[in-house]
Amino acid sequence: MNFVSLLLIISCTNQNQSRIDAGWIRTITPLDSLTLDFVSADTLNLRDFVLGDYADYQIVEKDDTTFLIGINSRDHALDVINLTTKVSEKQIQFALNGPDGIKGMIDGFFYHNADSIFILSIDENAIHLFNDRARKINKYEFSNVPLPDGFTEYDVYADQGLMNGPYYNAKNKTLQFYTYRWVDARNDNFDYKAFASYSIEDNGFKSIYGVYPDHFKKGVNFSLYNDPSLLVIDDISYVYFSTSPDIQVYNNQTGDLLYVVNYYSDHWPGSPESLPSNVGLQQEQDWLNNVAAYIFLIHDGENEVIYRLMKHKQQVAGDNGLLNPRWLGEWSVDIFDLGLKPIGHFQIPSKKVLPAIAFTANGKLWLKNPFEPDNEDLSLYYQLGLRERSNE
């Protein structure tokens, strides 16, 4: 396995520029010292009617127990799954109308504690603050509220990461979230910042950050991969895009760019060609099926590592002429320390797991088992554990 790894250190940050201007480049030698093993299989009792699994979810530690919390779109609720008993333990159901209502869908959330649950509503362009009895405590509205660069035509939006956002930093009482700017697609040059830090204490923005890679130019169309993704660990925000190996690292309180890591294995074929602006639905689906993409950054706090999951490039159709499933091809996992130094790599064969549904809990990486269970309310998972790589 060959690896290429560059760390772009930014000696100063020019807040008036929207593209990264690297001060200098330093080469890093990756340490391929860690890998993953399949250690167990598990079954969770889930109740989401669309996927049989949650499309937006969060892992929460509470009273020495680990919970998986996910949006249940059917019930306009959050389901709370105990990962010890593997059963839905509680549901927090929200009203659609009235003083405690959320209009439209629950588009994202962050569970801080029983008295601080943040709910994202794209329809309302707002973030609500609830307790676990679904009583509304506050509402932060963003229509006609200018971003720090003066732009006002945006929505507080769901990003493409593992969690859709927002993300809450309790120490600084700030929310981190994606701001979708309403720009004419024909004239969009992506020359702006993608994410914002908002103080719920001051009711104002603290910073904006996250720039689009250079291949995002006027007229490009990367379909679902146009949107950026975010991982937040306290004051540090990791910004990434499905079509680029770059990971941008920011202080989310100041918006300062700290450094950028450009790292990839030989499975990465390079950033994909843009789709035509007038592409048809089937051509778009074939493109998404075919191209390689970085899907998630996932933080494992117990092992102090970050996993990056990459969907490999694959043929649209197999030898039998049937379309290959989009998410069931080959994948790989890059393993980083918290400073984004590459310390391991793991390859996943096709049709083994469905890594588009993944999370970390109790020191393990959980990946969806794509096989259908006997009961439609059940969902199958594999747990993968870290180990030191031997001289194999």
Coordinates of C-alpha atoms in Angstrom, one line a residue:
M1 CA 0.0 0.0 0.0
N2 CA 1.4 3.4 -1.0
F3 CA 0.5 6.6 0.8
V4 CA 0.9 10.2 0.0
S5 CA 0.7 12.7 2.9
L6 CA 1.3 16.4 2.9
L7 CA 0.7 18.8 5.8
L8 CA 0.0 22.3 4.7
I9 CA 0.9 24.6 7.6
I10 CA -0.7 28.1 7.5
S11 CA 1.7 30.7 8.9
C12 CA -1.0 33.3 8.9
T13 CA -4.7 33.5 8.0
N14 CA -6.1 36.1 5.6
Q15 CA -9.7 36.4 6.6
N16 CA -10.4 38.3 3.3
Q17 CA -9.6 35.3 1.2
S18 CA -11.9 32.3 0.7
R19 CA -9.3 29.8 -0.7
I20 CA -6.4 28.4 1.2
D21 CA -3.1 30.2 0.8
A22 CA -0.5 27.8 2.2
G23 CA 2.5 29.3 3.8
W24 CA 4.7 26.3 3.3
I25 CA 4.4 22.5 2.9
R26 CA 5.9 19.8 5.1
T27 CA 6.0 16.2 4.1
I28 CA 4.8 13.7 6.8
T29 CA 5.8 10.0 6.9
P30 CA 2.7 8.1 7.9
L31 CA 2.9 5.3 10.5
D32 CA 0.9 2.3 9.4
S33 CA 1.0 0.8 12.9
L34 CA -2.7 0.2 13.5
T35 CA -5.5 -1.7 11.8
L36 CA -9.0 -3.0 12.6
D37 CA -10.5 -6.4 13.3
F38 CA -14.1 -7.6 13.2
V39 CA -14.6 -8.5 16.8
S40 CA -18.4 -9.1 17.2
A41 CA -21.8 -8.9 15.6
D42 CA -24.8 -7.1 17.3
T43 CA -28.5 -6.5 16.7
L44 CA -30.2 -3.3 17.7
N45 CA -33.9 -2.8 18.0
L46 CA -34.6 0.3 15.9
R47 CA -37.9 1.9 14.8
D48 CA -37.2 4.3 11.9
F49 CA -39.6 3.6 9.1
V50 CA -37.5 4.9 6.2
L51 CA -34.2 3.2 6.4
G52 CA -34.5 0.8 9.3
D53 CA -31.6 2.9 10.7
Y54 CA -31.1 6.5 11.6
A55 CA -29.7 8.8 9.0
D56 CA -28.7 11.3 11.7
Y57 CA -27.5 10.1 15.0
Q58 CA -25.3 10.8 18.0
I59 CA -23.6 8.8 20.7
V60 CA -24.1 10.0 24.2
E61 CA -22.5 8.8 27.4
K62 CA -24.8 9.1 30.5
D63 CA -24.4 7.5 33.9
D64 CA -21.7 5.1 32.7
T65 CA -24.1 3.9 29.9
T66 CA -23.7 4.5 26.2
F67 CA -26.8 5.6 24.1
L68 CA -27.4 5.9 20.4
I69 CA -29.8 8.7 19.8
G70 CA -31.4 9.1 16.3
I71 CA -34.0 11.1 14.5
N72 CA -37.3 9.1 14.1
S73 CA -38.8 11.0 11.2
R74 CA -42.1 9.0 11.3
D75 CA -42.8 10.0 14.9
H76 CA -41.3 13.5 14.8
A77 CA -39.1 12.3 17.7
L78 CA -35.7 11.3 18.9
D79 CA -35.2 7.6 19.8
V80 CA -32.8 6.7 22.6
I81 CA -31.2 3.3 22.2
N82 CA -29.3 1.7 25.1
L83 CA -26.2 0.1 23.5
T84 CA -25.9 -2.3 26.5
T85 CA -29.4 -3.8 26.2
K86 CA -29.6 -3.0 22.4
V87 CA -33.2 -1.8 22.8
S88 CA -35.0 1.5 22.3
E89 CA -35.3 2.8 25.9
K90 CA -37.0 6.1 25.5
Q91 CA -38.6 8.4 22.9
I92 CA -38.6 12.2 23.0
Q93 CA -41.6 13.1 20.8
F94 CA -41.9 16.8 19.7
A95 CA -45.1 18.7 18.8
L96 CA -45.7 20.0 15.3
N97 CA -47.5 23.1 16.4
G98 CA -48.1 25.3 19.4
P99 CA -45.6 26.9 21.7
D100 CA -43.4 23.8 21.8
G101 CA -43.8 22.9 18.1
I102 CA -41.2 22.3 15.4
K103 CA -42.5 23.0 11.9
G104 CA -41.5 20.7 9.1
M105 CA -38.9 18.0 9.7
I106 CA -36.3 17.6 12.5
D107 CA -33.3 18.2 10.2
G108 CA -30.6 17.8 12.8
F109 CA -30.0 17.8 16.5
F110 CA -27.4 17.8 19.3
Y111 CA -28.1 16.2 22.7
H112 CA -26.0 17.9 25.4
N113 CA -28.0 16.8 28.5
A114 CA -31.6 16.4 29.6
D115 CA -32.0 20.2 29.8
S116 CA -30.2 21.1 26.6
I117 CA -31.3 19.4 23.3
F118 CA -30.7 21.5 20.2
I119 CA -33.0 20.9 17.2
L120 CA -32.3 22.2 13.7
S121 CA -35.3 23.2 11.6
I122 CA -34.5 24.2 8.0
D123 CA -38.1 25.1 7.3
E124 CA -37.9 27.7 10.1
N125 CA -34.3 28.7 9.6
A126 CA -33.9 28.2 13.3
I127 CA -32.4 26.1 16.1
H128 CA -34.6 25.3 19.0
L129 CA -33.5 24.5 22.5
F130 CA -35.6 21.8 24.3
N131 CA -35.4 19.7 27.4
D132 CA -36.0 15.9 27.3
R133 CA -39.7 16.5 28.1
A134 CA -40.0 18.2 24.7
R135 CA -40.6 21.6 26.3
K136 CA -39.1 24.5 24.4
I137 CA -36.6 26.6 26.3
N138 CA -35.4 29.0 23.6
K139 CA -35.3 29.5 19.9
Y140 CA -32.5 31.0 17.8
E141 CA -33.7 32.5 14.6
F142 CA -31.5 33.3 11.6
S143 CA -33.7 34.8 8.9
N144 CA -32.3 38.3 8.0
V145 CA -29.5 37.9 10.6
P146 CA -26.3 38.8 8.7
L147 CA -23.3 36.5 8.8
P148 CA -20.0 38.1 9.9
D149 CA -19.2 38.8 6.2
G150 CA -22.6 40.6 5.8
F151 CA -24.4 37.9 3.8
T152 CA -28.0 37.4 4.7
E153 CA -29.6 35.0 2.2
Y154 CA -28.7 31.7 3.9
D155 CA -30.3 28.9 5.8
V156 CA -29.0 27.1 8.8
Y157 CA -28.6 23.7 7.2
A158 CA -27.8 20.1 7.6
D159 CA -24.2 19.2 6.6
Q160 CA -23.1 15.9 5.0
G161 CA -21.2 14.5 8.0
L162 CA -22.1 11.7 10.3
M163 CA -24.2 14.1 12.3
N164 CA -26.2 16.8 10.4
G165 CA -25.4 19.5 13.0
P166 CA -25.7 21.7 14.9
Y167 CA -22.8 20.9 17.3
Y168 CA -22.7 22.4 20.8
N169 CA -19.5 23.5 22.6
A170 CA -20.6 23.8 26.3
K171 CA -17.4 25.4 27.5
N172 CA -17.9 28.4 25.2
K173 CA -21.7 28.1 24.8
T174 CA -21.4 28.1 21.0
L175 CA -23.1 26.3 18.2
Q176 CA -21.3 25.2 15.0
F177 CA -23.3 24.7 11.9
Y178 CA -23.4 24.8 8.1
T179 CA -24.8 27.9 6.4
Y180 CA -26.3 27.1 3.0
R181 CA -26.1 30.3 0.9
W182 CA -28.7 31.0 -1.6
V183 CA -26.5 31.9 -4.6
D184 CA -27.5 31.5 -8.3
A185 CA -25.9 28.2 -9.3
R186 CA -24.9 29.7 -12.6
N187 CA -22.8 32.3 -10.9
D188 CA -21.7 30.4 -7.8
N189 CA -17.9 30.5 -7.5
F190 CA -17.9 29.0 -4.0
D191 CA -15.7 32.0 -2.8
Y192 CA -17.1 32.1 0.8
K193 CA -16.9 30.3 4.1
A194 CA -19.2 27.3 4.7
F195 CA -19.6 27.1 8.5
A196 CA -20.4 29.5 11.4
S197 CA -19.9 29.6 15.1
Y198 CA -22.8 31.2 17.0
S199 CA -22.8 32.2 20.7
I200 CA -26.1 31.4 22.4
E201 CA -24.9 33.6 25.3
D202 CA -24.3 36.7 23.2
N203 CA -27.0 35.8 20.6
G204 CA -24.5 36.6 17.8
F205 CA -21.9 35.1 15.5
K206 CA -18.3 34.6 16.6
S207 CA -16.7 33.5 13.4
I208 CA -17.2 31.8 10.0
Y209 CA -14.8 29.3 8.6
G210 CA -14.3 26.4 6.1
V211 CA -13.3 27.2 2.5
Y212 CA -14.2 25.2 -0.6
P213 CA -11.4 23.3 -2.4
D214 CA -10.0 24.8 -5.6
H215 CA -11.9 22.5 -7.9
F216 CA -15.2 24.1 -6.7
K217 CA -15.6 26.7 -9.4
K218 CA -18.4 28.4 -11.3
G219 CA -20.6 25.9 -13.1
V220 CA -19.5 22.7 -11.3
N221 CA -22.0 20.2 -10.1
F222 CA -20.9 17.5 -7.6
S223 CA -24.5 16.5 -6.8
L224 CA -24.9 15.6 -3.1
Y225 CA -21.2 16.1 -2.7
N226 CA -21.5 19.9 -3.2
D227 CA -22.2 20.2 0.6
P228 CA -19.3 20.2 3.1
S229 CA -19.0 18.1 6.2
L230 CA -17.9 18.9 9.7
L231 CA -16.4 17.1 12.8
V232 CA -16.2 19.1 16.0
I233 CA -14.1 18.3 19.0
D234 CA -14.4 21.1 21.6
D235 CA -12.8 24.3 20.1
I236 CA -11.5 22.4 17.0
S237 CA -13.5 22.0 13.8
Y238 CA -12.4 19.6 11.1
V239 CA -13.9 20.6 7.7
Y240 CA -13.9 18.2 4.8
F241 CA -15.4 17.5 1.4
S242 CA -16.4 14.2 -0.2
T243 CA -14.5 15.1 -3.4
S244 CA -11.2 16.1 -1.8
P245 CA -8.6 14.4 0.5
D246 CA -8.0 17.7 2.3
I247 CA -9.0 18.1 5.9
Q248 CA -9.0 21.7 7.1
V249 CA -8.5 22.3 10.9
Y250 CA -9.9 25.5 12.5
N251 CA -10.2 27.1 15.9
N252 CA -14.0 27.5 15.7
Q253 CA -14.1 30.3 18.3
T254 CA -11.8 32.6 16.3
G255 CA -12.3 31.1 12.8
D256 CA -8.5 30.9 12.4
L257 CA -7.2 28.2 10.1
L258 CA -4.6 26.1 12.0
Y259 CA -3.5 23.7 9.3
V260 CA -4.6 21.5 6.4
V261 CA -3.8 17.9 5.9
N262 CA -3.8 16.5 2.4
Y263 CA -3.4 12.7 2.8
Y264 CA -4.6 9.8 0.7
S265 CA -3.8 6.2 -0.1
D266 CA -3.5 4.8 -3.6
H267 CA -7.2 3.9 -3.5
W268 CA -7.9 7.6 -4.1
P269 CA -8.1 8.3 -7.8
G270 CA -8.3 12.1 -7.5
S271 CA -11.1 14.5 -7.4
P272 CA -13.9 13.5 -9.8
E273 CA -15.0 15.4 -12.9
S274 CA -18.0 17.6 -12.5
L275 CA -21.4 16.5 -13.7
P276 CA -23.1 18.6 -16.4
S277 CA -25.4 21.3 -15.0
N278 CA -28.4 19.8 -16.9
V279 CA -27.7 16.1 -15.9
G280 CA -30.6 13.6 -15.8
L281 CA -31.5 11.7 -12.7
Q282 CA -30.1 8.3 -13.9
Q283 CA -26.8 9.9 -15.0
E284 CA -26.5 11.6 -11.6
Q285 CA -27.2 8.3 -9.8
D286 CA -24.6 6.5 -11.9
W287 CA -22.1 9.2 -11.2
L288 CA -22.6 8.9 -7.4
N289 CA -22.3 5.1 -7.7
N290 CA -19.1 5.3 -9.7
V291 CA -16.9 8.0 -8.0
A292 CA -14.7 7.6 -5.0
A293 CA -15.8 9.8 -2.0
Y294 CA -14.7 10.6 1.5
I295 CA -17.9 10.1 3.5
F296 CA -17.2 10.5 7.2
L297 CA -14.7 11.6 9.8
I298 CA -15.6 9.8 13.1
H299 CA -14.0 10.6 16.4
D300 CA -13.3 7.7 18.8
G301 CA -12.8 9.5 22.2
E302 CA -11.9 6.4 24.1
N303 CA -9.0 5.5 21.8
E304 CA -8.2 9.1 20.9
V305 CA -8.2 8.5 17.2
I306 CA -10.2 9.7 14.2
Y307 CA -11.4 7.4 11.5
R308 CA -12.0 8.5 7.9
L309 CA -14.2 6.3 5.8
M310 CA -13.7 6.3 2.0
K311 CA -16.0 4.8 -0.6
H312 CA -13.9 3.4 -3.4
K313 CA -14.4 4.0 -7.1
Q314 CA -16.4 1.2 -8.7
Q315 CA -18.0 0.2 -12.0
V316 CA -21.6 1.3 -12.4
A317 CA -22.7 -2.2 -13.4
G318 CA -21.3 -5.6 -12.7
D319 CA -20.4 -8.3 -15.2
N320 CA -24.0 -9.5 -15.1
G321 CA -25.2 -6.1 -16.4
L322 CA -27.0 -5.3 -13.1
L323 CA -26.3 -2.0 -11.3
N324 CA -23.8 -2.2 -8.5
P325 CA -25.3 -1.0 -5.2
R326 CA -23.9 2.5 -4.4
W327 CA -22.8 1.8 -0.9
L328 CA -21.8 -1.9 -1.0
G329 CA -18.6 -1.7 -3.0
E330 CA -15.1 -1.6 -1.5
W331 CA -14.2 0.8 1.3
S332 CA -11.2 1.8 3.3
V333 CA -10.6 3.4 6.7
D334 CA -7.8 5.8 7.4
I335 CA -6.8 6.0 11.0
F336 CA -5.4 9.3 12.4
D337 CA -4.4 10.6 15.8
L338 CA -6.1 13.7 17.0
G339 CA -3.5 15.9 15.3
L340 CA -4.3 14.1 12.0
K341 CA -1.1 12.2 11.7
P342 CA -1.9 9.0 9.8
I343 CA -1.3 6.0 12.0
G344 CA -3.1 3.1 10.3
H345 CA -5.3 1.9 7.5
F346 CA -7.9 -0.8 7.0
Q347 CA -9.5 -2.1 3.8
I348 CA -13.1 -3.4 3.7
P349 CA -14.1 -5.9 0.9
S350 CA -17.3 -5.3 -1.1
K351 CA -20.7 -6.4 0.2
K352 CA -19.3 -7.0 3.7
V353 CA -20.6 -4.0 5.5
L354 CA -22.6 -0.8 4.8
P355 CA -20.2 1.9 6.2
A356 CA -22.6 4.7 5.2
I357 CA -24.2 4.0 8.6
A358 CA -21.4 4.1 11.2
F359 CA -20.5 5.3 14.6
T360 CA -18.1 4.7 17.5
A361 CA -19.1 3.6 20.9
N362 CA -17.3 1.8 23.8
G363 CA -14.0 1.9 22.0
K364 CA -15.3 0.2 18.9
L365 CA -16.2 1.2 15.4
W366 CA -19.7 0.1 14.6
L367 CA -20.6 -0.5 10.9
K368 CA -23.9 -1.5 9.5
N369 CA -24.3 -5.2 8.5
P370 CA -26.2 -5.0 5.1
F371 CA -28.0 -8.3 5.5
E372 CA -31.7 -8.2 6.2
P373 CA -32.8 -9.4 9.7
D374 CA -35.8 -11.6 10.3
N375 CA -37.7 -8.8 12.0
E376 CA -38.0 -5.4 10.2
D377 CA -37.6 -3.6 13.6
L378 CA -34.1 -5.1 14.0
S379 CA -30.8 -3.8 12.6
L380 CA -27.6 -5.7 12.3
Y381 CA -24.2 -4.3 13.1
Y382 CA -20.5 -5.3 13.2
Q383 CA -18.1 -4.0 15.9
L384 CA -14.5 -3.5 14.8
G385 CA -11.7 -3.0 17.3
L386 CA -8.2 -1.5 16.9
R387 CA -5.1 -3.6 17.2
E388 CA -1.4 -3.1 16.6
R389 CA -0.4 -4.2 13.1
S390 CA 2.1 -7.1 13.2
N391 CA 4.8 -7.6 10.5
E392 CA 2.4 -9.4 8.2

